[in-house]
mmCIF file of C-alpha atoms in Angstrom:
data_model
loop_
_atom_site.group_PDB
_atom_site.id
_atom_site.type_symbol
_atom_site.label_atom_id
_atom_site.label_comp_id
_atom_site.label_asym_id
_atom_site.label_seq_id
_atom_site.Cartn_x
_atom_site.Cartn_y
_atom_site.Cartn_z
ATOM 1 C CA MET A 429 0.000 0.000 0.000
ATOM 2 C CA SER A 430 2.908 2.356 0.646
ATOM 3 C CA PRO A 431 3.584 3.354 -3.027
ATOM 4 C CA TYR A 432 -0.112 4.004 -3.640
ATOM 5 C CA LEU A 433 -0.420 6.132 -0.520
ATOM 6 C CA PHE A 434 2.623 8.135 -1.603
ATOM 7 C CA VAL A 435 1.101 8.725 -5.055
ATOM 8 C CA ILE A 436 -2.070 10.014 -3.370
ATOM 9 C CA CYS A 437 0.029 12.403 -1.268
ATOM 10 C CA MET A 438 1.893 13.663 -4.340
ATOM 11 C CA GLU A 439 -1.427 14.226 -6.083
ATOM 12 C CA ARG A 440 -2.394 16.563 -3.271
ATOM 13 C CA VAL A 441 0.901 18.401 -3.723
ATOM 14 C CA ALA A 442 0.064 18.851 -7.413
ATOM 15 C CA CYS A 443 -3.370 20.234 -6.492
ATOM 16 C CA LEU A 444 -1.820 22.665 -4.009
ATOM 17 C CA ILE A 445 0.694 23.916 -6.581
ATOM 18 C CA SER A 446 -2.055 24.272 -9.204
ATOM 19 C CA TYR A 447 -4.060 26.381 -6.752
ATOM 20 C CA LEU A 448 -1.075 28.639 -6.023
ATOM 21 C CA VAL A 449 -0.406 29.030 -9.760
ATOM 22 C CA SER A 450 -4.039 29.832 -10.580
ATOM 23 C CA SER A 451 -4.175 32.389 -7.762
ATOM 24 C CA GLY A 452 -1.074 34.124 -9.133
ATOM 25 C CA SER A 453 1.074 33.447 -6.075
ATOM 26 C CA TRP A 454 3.343 30.872 -7.744
ATOM 27 C CA ILE A 455 4.811 32.062 -11.045
ATOM 28 C CA PRO A 456 5.775 29.079 -13.234
ATOM 29 C CA VAL A 457 8.624 29.099 -15.742
ATOM 30 C CA ALA A 458 8.128 29.266 -19.513
ATOM 31 C CA VAL A 459 9.686 26.279 -21.274
ATOM 32 C CA SER A 460 10.331 28.375 -24.384
ATOM 33 C CA LYS A 461 9.515 31.854 -25.647
ATOM 34 C CA GLY A 462 5.742 32.008 -25.856
ATOM 35 C CA GLY A 463 5.513 28.347 -24.874
ATOM 36 C CA PRO A 464 3.695 26.584 -22.020
ATOM 37 C CA ARG A 465 4.642 27.377 -18.436
ATOM 38 C CA VAL A 466 5.736 24.638 -16.039
ATOM 39 C CA SER A 467 5.427 24.660 -12.253
ATOM 40 C CA ARG A 468 6.337 21.021 -11.531
ATOM 41 C CA LEU A 469 7.297 17.700 -13.069
ATOM 42 C CA MET A 470 6.571 14.495 -11.156
ATOM 43 C CA PHE A 471 7.639 10.909 -11.689
ATOM 44 C CA ALA A 472 7.354 8.238 -8.978
ATOM 45 C CA ASN A 473 9.021 9.732 -5.891
ATOM 46 C CA ASP A 474 10.938 12.422 -7.773
ATOM 47 C CA LEU A 475 9.771 16.019 -7.945
ATOM 48 C CA LEU A 476 11.078 18.983 -9.952
ATOM 49 C CA LEU A 477 9.729 22.419 -9.013
ATOM 50 C CA PHE A 478 10.004 25.519 -11.223
ATOM 51 C CA CYS A 479 9.572 29.163 -10.222
ATOM 52 C CA LYS A 480 11.062 32.600 -10.835
ATOM 53 C CA ALA A 481 14.469 33.208 -9.244
ATOM 54 C CA THR A 482 13.231 35.599 -6.583
ATOM 55 C CA LYS A 483 13.255 35.327 -2.807
ATOM 56 C CA ASN A 484 9.470 35.754 -2.658
ATOM 57 C CA GLN A 485 8.904 32.869 -5.056
ATOM 58 C CA VAL A 486 11.307 30.579 -3.205
ATOM 59 C CA GLU A 487 9.524 31.366 0.066
ATOM 60 C CA ILE A 488 6.183 30.434 -1.527
ATOM 61 C CA VAL A 489 7.658 27.124 -2.707
ATOM 62 C CA MET A 490 9.009 26.373 0.769
ATOM 63 C CA GLU A 491 5.652 27.269 2.347
ATOM 64 C CA ALA A 492 3.927 24.798 0.008
ATOM 65 C CA LEU A 493 6.400 22.078 0.994
ATOM 66 C CA ASP A 494 5.834 22.923 4.658
ATOM 67 C CA ILE A 495 2.069 22.487 4.190
ATOM 68 C CA PHE A 496 2.743 19.120 2.562
ATOM 69 C CA THR A 497 4.967 18.076 5.478
ATOM 70 C CA LYS A 498 2.391 18.992 8.116
ATOM 71 C CA ALA A 499 -0.465 17.310 6.238
ATOM 72 C CA SER A 500 1.307 14.068 5.295
ATOM 73 C CA ARG A 501 4.012 13.774 7.981
ATOM 74 C CA LEU A 502 6.463 13.173 5.133
ATOM 75 C CA LYS A 503 9.453 15.427 5.643
ATOM 76 C CA VAL A 504 11.338 16.808 2.653
ATOM 77 C CA ASN A 505 15.036 15.902 2.789
ATOM 78 C CA LEU A 506 16.617 19.286 2.065
ATOM 79 C CA SER A 507 20.157 17.868 2.253
ATOM 80 C CA LYS A 508 19.411 15.666 -0.770
ATOM 81 C CA SER A 509 17.604 18.422 -2.643
ATOM 82 C CA LYS A 510 19.332 20.674 -5.186
ATOM 83 C CA ASP A 511 18.758 24.131 -6.623
ATOM 84 C CA GLN A 512 19.658 25.265 -10.111
ATOM 85 C CA CYS A 513 19.005 28.463 -12.014
ATOM 86 C CA SER A 514 19.913 30.314 -15.177
ATOM 87 C CA LYS A 515 23.515 31.315 -15.800
ATOM 88 C CA ASN A 516 22.342 34.933 -15.779
ATOM 89 C CA VAL A 517 21.579 34.786 -12.036
ATOM 90 C CA SER A 518 24.359 36.331 -9.961
ATOM 91 C CA GLN A 519 26.112 34.540 -7.128
ATOM 92 C CA ARG A 520 24.747 37.118 -4.663
ATOM 93 C CA ARG A 521 21.179 36.267 -5.626
ATOM 94 C CA LYS A 522 21.968 32.566 -5.417
ATOM 95 C CA ASP A 523 23.148 33.060 -1.847
ATOM 96 C CA ILE A 524 19.912 34.875 -0.997
ATOM 97 C CA LEU A 525 17.781 32.138 -2.570
ATOM 98 C CA SER A 526 19.782 29.412 -0.892
ATOM 99 C CA GLY A 527 19.332 31.151 2.459
ATOM 100 C CA ALA A 528 15.558 31.240 1.938
ATOM 101 C CA SER A 529 15.312 27.559 1.043
ATOM 102 C CA SER A 530 18.262 25.969 2.905
ATOM 103 C CA ILE A 531 18.963 24.130 -0.356
ATOM 104 C CA HIS A 532 22.380 24.458 -1.983
ATOM 105 C CA PHE A 533 22.860 25.356 -5.630
ATOM 106 C CA THR A 534 24.551 23.021 -8.059
ATOM 107 C CA GLN A 535 25.827 23.292 -11.625
ATOM 108 C CA ASN A 536 24.918 19.698 -12.437
ATOM 109 C CA LEU A 537 21.726 17.889 -11.442
ATOM 110 C CA GLY A 538 23.244 14.547 -12.435
ATOM 111 C CA ARG A 539 21.480 11.735 -14.252
ATOM 112 C CA TYR A 540 17.841 10.748 -14.297
ATOM 113 C CA LEU A 541 16.764 7.393 -15.723
ATOM 114 C CA GLY A 542 20.239 7.043 -17.181
ATOM 115 C CA VAL A 543 20.223 10.359 -19.069
ATOM 116 C CA ASN A 544 22.005 13.558 -18.072
ATOM 117 C CA ILE A 545 19.507 16.220 -16.998
ATOM 118 C CA ASP A 546 21.993 18.943 -17.932
ATOM 119 C CA HIS A 547 23.490 18.641 -21.389
ATOM 120 C CA ASP A 548 24.777 20.905 -24.121
ATOM 121 C CA ARG A 549 23.110 21.480 -27.452
ATOM 122 C CA ASP A 550 25.181 18.786 -29.112
ATOM 123 C CA ALA A 551 22.394 16.234 -29.580
ATOM 124 C CA GLN A 552 24.732 13.780 -31.313
ATOM 125 C CA LYS A 553 26.959 13.635 -28.253
ATOM 126 C CA MET A 554 23.987 13.015 -25.970
ATOM 127 C CA ILE A 555 22.659 10.220 -28.201
ATOM 128 C CA GLN A 556 26.114 8.659 -28.378
ATOM 129 C CA GLU A 557 26.213 8.439 -24.581
ATOM 130 C CA VAL A 558 22.916 6.551 -24.626
ATOM 131 C CA ILE A 559 24.205 4.192 -27.324
ATOM 132 C CA GLU A 560 27.365 3.484 -25.364
ATOM 133 C CA LYS A 561 25.352 2.729 -22.246
ATOM 134 C CA ILE A 562 23.134 0.294 -24.161
ATOM 135 C CA HIS A 563 26.200 -1.442 -25.583
ATOM 136 C CA ALA A 564 27.618 -1.782 -22.082
ATOM 137 C CA ARG A 565 24.387 -3.294 -20.806
ATOM 138 C CA LEU A 566 24.241 -5.746 -23.685
ATOM 139 C CA ALA A 567 27.813 -6.919 -23.159
ATOM 140 C CA ASN A 568 26.648 -9.780 -20.944
ATOM 141 C CA TRP A 569 24.020 -10.818 -23.465
ATOM 142 C CA LYS A 570 26.325 -11.464 -26.382
ATOM 143 C CA GLY A 571 25.929 -14.700 -28.261
ATOM 144 C CA ARG A 572 29.245 -16.149 -27.208
ATOM 145 C CA MET A 573 28.004 -16.212 -23.592
ATOM 146 C CA LEU A 574 25.027 -18.457 -24.512
ATOM 147 C CA ASN A 575 24.899 -22.102 -25.457
ATOM 148 C CA LYS A 576 23.994 -23.005 -29.028
ATOM 149 C CA ALA A 577 20.404 -23.812 -28.107
ATOM 150 C CA GLY A 578 19.920 -20.315 -26.769
ATOM 151 C CA ARG A 579 21.478 -18.414 -29.679
ATOM 152 C CA LEU A 580 19.492 -16.553 -32.284
ATOM 153 C CA CYS A 581 22.621 -15.299 -34.046
ATOM 154 C CA ASN A 582 26.421 -15.273 -33.505
ATOM 155 C CA ALA A 583 28.176 -12.491 -31.615
ATOM 156 C CA ASP A 584 30.134 -9.777 -33.459
ATOM 157 C CA GLY A 585 29.027 -11.202 -36.792
ATOM 158 C CA ARG A 586 31.544 -14.043 -36.647
ATOM 159 C CA GLY A 587 30.642 -17.525 -37.827
ATOM 160 C CA LEU A 588 27.584 -18.754 -39.634
ATOM 161 C CA PRO A 589 24.128 -17.721 -38.379
ATOM 162 C CA LEU A 590 22.297 -20.636 -36.813
ATOM 163 C CA VAL A 591 18.881 -19.366 -37.954
ATOM 164 C CA LYS A 592 17.882 -17.277 -40.965
ATOM 165 C CA TRP A 593 16.618 -13.804 -40.091
ATOM 166 C CA GLU A 594 13.430 -14.459 -42.039
ATOM 167 C CA LYS A 595 12.744 -17.393 -39.735
ATOM 168 C CA VAL A 596 13.638 -15.390 -36.630
ATOM 169 C CA VAL A 597 10.954 -12.764 -37.327
ATOM 170 C CA ALA A 598 8.350 -15.183 -38.708
ATOM 171 C CA PRO A 599 5.336 -16.100 -36.495
ATOM 172 C CA LYS A 600 5.516 -19.346 -34.554
ATOM 173 C CA ASN A 601 2.553 -20.809 -36.434
ATOM 174 C CA LEU A 602 4.670 -20.486 -39.583
ATOM 175 C CA GLY A 603 7.678 -22.178 -38.001
ATOM 176 C CA GLY A 604 9.454 -18.991 -36.940
ATOM 177 C CA LEU A 605 10.749 -17.695 -33.600
ATOM 178 C CA ALA A 606 8.323 -14.740 -33.414
ATOM 179 C CA VAL A 607 11.037 -12.191 -32.611
ATOM 180 C CA ARG A 608 9.689 -8.756 -33.563
ATOM 181 C CA GLY A 609 11.935 -6.624 -35.734
ATOM 182 C CA SER A 610 13.110 -3.431 -34.040
ATOM 183 C CA GLN A 611 12.253 -1.394 -37.144
ATOM 184 C CA TYR A 612 8.569 -2.326 -36.933
ATOM 185 C CA ILE A 613 8.479 -1.691 -33.187
ATOM 186 C CA ASN A 614 9.989 1.747 -33.753
ATOM 187 C CA VAL A 615 7.394 2.596 -36.414
ATOM 188 C CA ALA A 616 4.602 1.452 -34.080
ATOM 189 C CA LEU A 617 5.901 3.601 -31.199
ATOM 190 C CA ILE A 618 6.279 6.633 -33.450
ATOM 191 C CA GLY A 619 2.725 6.066 -34.692
ATOM 192 C CA LYS A 620 1.509 6.021 -31.083
ATOM 193 C CA LEU A 621 3.209 9.363 -30.417
ATOM 194 C CA VAL A 622 1.686 10.879 -33.559
ATOM 195 C CA TRP A 623 -1.756 9.675 -32.439
ATOM 196 C CA GLN A 624 -1.272 11.298 -29.020
ATOM 197 C CA MET A 625 -0.220 14.560 -30.666
ATOM 198 C CA LEU A 626 -3.439 14.572 -32.694
ATOM 199 C CA LYS A 627 -5.849 13.420 -29.982
ATOM 200 C CA ASP A 628 -4.341 14.563 -26.660
ATOM 201 C CA LYS A 629 -3.323 18.165 -27.174
ATOM 202 C CA GLU A 630 -3.366 18.959 -23.434
ATOM 203 C CA GLN A 631 -0.214 16.992 -22.637
ATOM 204 C CA LEU A 632 2.778 19.184 -21.843
ATOM 205 C CA TRP A 633 5.121 17.648 -24.422
ATOM 206 C CA VAL A 634 2.438 18.008 -27.111
ATOM 207 C CA LYS A 635 1.961 21.700 -26.263
ATOM 208 C CA LEU A 636 5.720 22.245 -26.353
ATOM 209 C CA LEU A 637 6.244 20.585 -29.729
ATOM 210 C CA SER A 638 3.211 22.366 -31.179
ATOM 211 C CA GLN A 639 4.544 25.734 -29.992
ATOM 212 C CA ILE A 640 7.976 25.028 -31.487
ATOM 213 C CA SER A 641 6.393 24.030 -34.814
ATOM 214 C CA GLU A 642 4.286 27.205 -34.897
ATOM 215 C CA ALA A 643 7.341 29.337 -34.089
ATOM 216 C CA LYS A 644 9.200 27.920 -37.078
#
């Protein structure tokens, strides 16, 4: 029951933040020029909060967290929390904001779900890091580590394939191994995203991509 109870508590946090935003107390941050504004991002037990880099706004955020603590008896671990702001914010203002929140500033928020939260505009470099991580994970799955009965193909392209690719991807009722081709899976996933863009225009990522397309 614990995870479900925590999700219920976080839902109340989201409602509280929405109320503060709608009342004008909490000023969210624009994702892009003229784009949607974001006040929070939630996933499981992780929470990202966004506000203007002013002492008043930080105090409002801390008051909201204090309300959450008193209502749920779940205390926010400030020592594990991190602050980050635009490069245009001076060190003096950072010190003031840090004093209001008791949370230290950092230049790097680290990784989340295996991907760097902070990265430069070099998309190729970011994608290459993901590819390298996948290769590292698959190292223990290479064909040479399996017996012949468990192989679908040989590792590193050496030796003769034990099964034709056409048979690997063929359905079992046709004598195949029913392994789905990654190309078809990718097309299906892209199609799902396109469908969401057309039918669920209220999602944040849909609003963001739509705004970027209109700006171009």
